[in-house]
């Protein structure tokens, strides 16, 4: 990562050190710390607004902009990027039959699970929105466990929904200020 694009360099937590070690130990094998969550969304969904909410989450939380540097440093550090664009994918499967749409989706999930993150290049989080019907969607969030645990994932999803429902002209107005990652 280019130094001018780095907001801050921080040490790793002990848990992050262990996760990083295991993730890079055998980079030819599947990364067991890849986390993939699927959310069924019923009703109208504004895909652009949801994408904007996902980007706002990454902008809001510096920990979601972390890349992990292991080369040229005596001890691994996390480099917090000033700005990253959240990877977003949209697929419309309405033209397929139910069985074919399910197969396409399941195949994509399997491919996504083995698509390892480069831990040095943030963000280590990506989203995909699949449309199955007029008001039937599935949102997939894939992340590396080095960023999020079960507790923080719940908080992140709550914020995502809040930001989705807020006025785009006044984002994050109802959310408490994010605690800087360095204070953790």
Short mmCIF file of C-alpha atoms in Angstrom, two decimals:
data_model
loop_
_atom_site.label_atom_id
_atom_site.label_comp_id
_atom_site.label_asym_id
_atom_site.label_seq_id
_atom_site.Cartn_x
_atom_site.Cartn_y
_atom_site.Cartn_z
CA UNK A 1 0.00 0.00 0.00
CA UNK A 2 1.33 3.45 -0.90
CA UNK A 3 2.18 5.47 2.24
CA UNK A 4 0.11 8.50 1.13
CA UNK A 5 -2.97 6.27 1.05
CA UNK A 6 -2.46 5.10 4.63
CA UNK A 7 -4.39 6.85 7.37
CA UNK A 8 -2.72 5.03 10.23
CA UNK A 9 -0.43 2.10 11.12
CA UNK A 10 -1.55 0.05 14.10
CA UNK A 11 -0.30 -3.06 15.88
CA UNK A 12 -2.30 -6.26 15.57
CA UNK A 13 -4.35 -7.61 18.43
CA UNK A 14 -3.16 -11.00 19.73
CA UNK A 15 -6.13 -12.70 18.03
CA UNK A 16 -5.35 -10.97 14.72
CA UNK A 17 -1.74 -12.17 14.96
CA UNK A 18 -2.94 -15.76 15.28
CA UNK A 19 -5.49 -15.44 12.47
CA UNK A 20 -2.90 -13.83 10.21
CA UNK A 21 -0.39 -16.59 10.91
CA UNK A 22 -2.88 -19.32 10.03
CA UNK A 23 -4.19 -17.45 6.97
CA UNK A 24 -0.73 -17.06 5.39
CA UNK A 25 0.76 -20.35 6.63
CA UNK A 26 -0.55 -22.27 3.62
CA UNK A 27 -1.86 -19.77 1.10
CA UNK A 28 -2.50 -22.55 -1.42
CA UNK A 29 -5.18 -24.15 0.73
CA UNK A 30 -8.67 -22.80 1.37
CA UNK A 31 -8.64 -20.07 4.01
CA UNK A 32 -10.70 -21.43 6.90
CA UNK A 33 -11.14 -17.89 8.20
CA UNK A 34 -13.27 -16.78 5.26
CA UNK A 35 -16.76 -15.95 6.51
CA UNK A 36 -19.73 -15.91 4.17
CA UNK A 37 -23.18 -14.83 5.34
CA UNK A 38 -26.37 -14.94 3.28
CA UNK A 39 -29.35 -12.75 4.14
CA UNK A 40 -32.77 -13.28 2.53
CA UNK A 41 -34.45 -9.96 1.75
CA UNK A 42 -38.16 -10.00 0.95
CA UNK A 43 -39.83 -6.86 -0.37
CA UNK A 44 -38.60 -4.00 -2.52
CA UNK A 45 -34.84 -3.36 -2.37
CA UNK A 46 -33.10 -0.29 -3.72
CA UNK A 47 -29.79 -1.85 -4.81
CA UNK A 48 -28.01 1.50 -5.19
CA UNK A 49 -29.08 2.62 -1.76
CA UNK A 50 -27.93 -0.69 -0.25
CA UNK A 51 -24.59 -0.36 -2.02
CA UNK A 52 -24.24 3.19 -0.68
CA UNK A 53 -24.99 1.92 2.84
CA UNK A 54 -22.29 -0.76 2.49
CA UNK A 55 -19.80 1.87 1.36
CA UNK A 56 -20.80 4.13 4.26
CA UNK A 57 -20.09 1.28 6.70
CA UNK A 58 -16.57 0.85 5.31
CA UNK A 59 -16.01 4.62 5.32
CA UNK A 60 -17.29 4.85 8.90
CA UNK A 61 -15.16 2.09 10.45
CA UNK A 62 -11.41 2.29 10.00
CA UNK A 63 -11.00 -1.36 11.02
CA UNK A 64 -12.84 -2.35 7.83
CA UNK A 65 -10.20 -0.51 5.79
CA UNK A 66 -7.30 -2.50 7.30
CA UNK A 67 -4.70 -4.35 5.28
CA UNK A 68 -2.06 -6.45 7.00
CA UNK A 69 1.58 -5.83 6.19
CA UNK A 70 4.04 -8.64 6.86
CA UNK A 71 6.92 -7.83 4.49
CA UNK A 72 9.65 -5.37 5.35
CA UNK A 73 8.50 -4.90 8.94
CA UNK A 74 9.92 -6.54 12.07
CA UNK A 75 6.40 -7.39 13.24
CA UNK A 76 3.13 -7.43 11.24
CA UNK A 77 1.08 -4.22 11.32
CA UNK A 78 -2.32 -3.22 10.08
CA UNK A 79 -2.31 -0.35 7.64
CA UNK A 80 -5.58 1.56 7.66
CA UNK A 81 -6.34 2.93 4.20
CA UNK A 82 -7.78 6.44 3.97
CA UNK A 83 -10.39 5.31 1.46
CA UNK A 84 -11.33 2.02 -0.18
CA UNK A 85 -14.17 1.11 -2.44
CA UNK A 86 -16.25 -1.75 -1.15
CA UNK A 87 -16.44 -4.57 -3.71
CA UNK A 88 -20.05 -4.93 -4.86
CA UNK A 89 -21.65 -7.34 -7.29
CA UNK A 90 -25.24 -7.55 -8.52
CA UNK A 91 -26.82 -10.47 -10.32
CA UNK A 92 -30.35 -10.65 -11.68
CA UNK A 93 -31.52 -14.29 -11.83
CA UNK A 94 -35.19 -13.56 -12.59
CA UNK A 95 -34.87 -14.88 -16.13
CA UNK A 96 -33.92 -18.35 -14.91
CA UNK A 97 -36.13 -21.11 -13.60
CA UNK A 98 -36.14 -21.63 -9.83
CA UNK A 99 -33.87 -24.69 -9.94
CA UNK A 100 -31.42 -23.10 -12.37
CA UNK A 101 -31.30 -19.85 -10.34
CA UNK A 102 -30.62 -21.87 -7.17
CA UNK A 103 -27.82 -23.80 -8.93
CA UNK A 104 -26.21 -20.61 -10.28
CA UNK A 105 -26.37 -19.06 -6.82
CA UNK A 106 -24.95 -22.14 -5.06
CA UNK A 107 -22.11 -22.40 -7.61
CA UNK A 108 -21.29 -18.73 -7.10
CA UNK A 109 -21.28 -19.18 -3.30
CA UNK A 110 -18.81 -22.05 -3.60
CA UNK A 111 -16.52 -20.03 -5.90
CA UNK A 112 -16.72 -17.00 -3.62
CA UNK A 113 -15.77 -19.08 -0.55
CA UNK A 114 -12.48 -20.13 -2.15
CA UNK A 115 -11.67 -16.67 -3.56
CA UNK A 116 -9.11 -15.75 -0.91
CA UNK A 117 -8.53 -12.18 0.14
CA UNK A 118 -5.07 -10.69 -0.29
CA UNK A 119 -4.66 -9.69 3.35
CA UNK A 120 -2.37 -6.80 2.41
CA UNK A 121 -5.05 -5.18 0.17
CA UNK A 122 -8.12 -3.79 1.88
CA UNK A 123 -10.97 -4.12 2.13
CA UNK A 124 -11.20 -7.70 3.33
CA UNK A 125 -14.95 -7.52 2.90
CA UNK A 126 -17.20 -7.79 -0.16
CA UNK A 127 -20.92 -7.81 -0.91
CA UNK A 128 -23.11 -9.36 -3.59
CA UNK A 129 -26.82 -8.84 -4.18
CA UNK A 130 -28.76 -11.51 -6.07
CA UNK A 131 -32.25 -10.87 -7.36
CA UNK A 132 -34.48 -13.95 -7.59
CA UNK A 133 -37.86 -12.27 -8.08
CA UNK A 134 -39.56 -8.89 -8.15
CA UNK A 135 -39.29 -8.64 -4.37
CA UNK A 136 -36.99 -11.54 -3.49
CA UNK A 137 -33.27 -10.94 -2.97
CA UNK A 138 -30.28 -12.47 -1.26
CA UNK A 139 -27.47 -10.32 0.09
CA UNK A 140 -24.13 -12.06 0.55
CA UNK A 141 -21.44 -10.58 2.77
CA UNK A 142 -18.04 -12.25 2.60
CA UNK A 143 -15.28 -11.14 4.92
CA UNK A 144 -12.13 -12.36 6.55
CA UNK A 145 -12.49 -13.25 10.24
CA UNK A 146 -9.45 -11.06 10.99
CA UNK A 147 -11.84 -8.07 10.59
CA UNK A 148 -15.07 -9.22 12.18
CA UNK A 149 -16.24 -11.68 14.78
CA UNK A 150 -19.79 -12.80 15.52
CA UNK A 151 -20.44 -9.91 17.89
CA UNK A 152 -19.18 -7.17 15.59
CA UNK A 153 -20.91 -8.69 12.55
CA UNK A 154 -24.28 -8.24 14.26
CA UNK A 155 -23.47 -4.60 14.99
CA UNK A 156 -22.27 -4.01 11.44
CA UNK A 157 -25.46 -5.49 9.94
CA UNK A 158 -27.61 -3.39 12.28
CA UNK A 159 -25.74 -0.27 11.10
CA UNK A 160 -26.09 -1.35 7.46
CA UNK A 161 -29.87 -1.58 7.83
CA UNK A 162 -29.99 1.76 9.67
CA UNK A 163 -27.94 3.49 6.97
CA UNK A 164 -30.08 1.91 4.24
CA UNK A 165 -33.25 3.37 5.80
CA UNK A 166 -31.80 6.82 6.56
CA UNK A 167 -32.05 9.90 4.43
CA UNK A 168 -29.18 9.76 1.90
CA UNK A 169 -28.69 13.51 2.40
CA UNK A 170 -27.93 13.03 6.12
CA UNK A 171 -26.19 9.65 6.45
CA UNK A 172 -25.34 8.22 9.85
CA UNK A 173 -27.43 10.85 11.61
CA UNK A 174 -28.95 8.36 14.06
CA UNK A 175 -25.79 6.33 14.67
CA UNK A 176 -23.48 7.08 17.54
CA UNK A 177 -20.02 8.18 16.42
CA UNK A 178 -17.78 5.25 15.54
CA UNK A 179 -15.09 4.50 18.11
CA UNK A 180 -11.65 4.81 16.48
CA UNK A 181 -10.00 1.41 16.02
CA UNK A 182 -6.82 2.63 17.74
CA UNK A 183 -8.78 2.87 21.00
CA UNK A 184 -9.60 -0.84 20.99
#
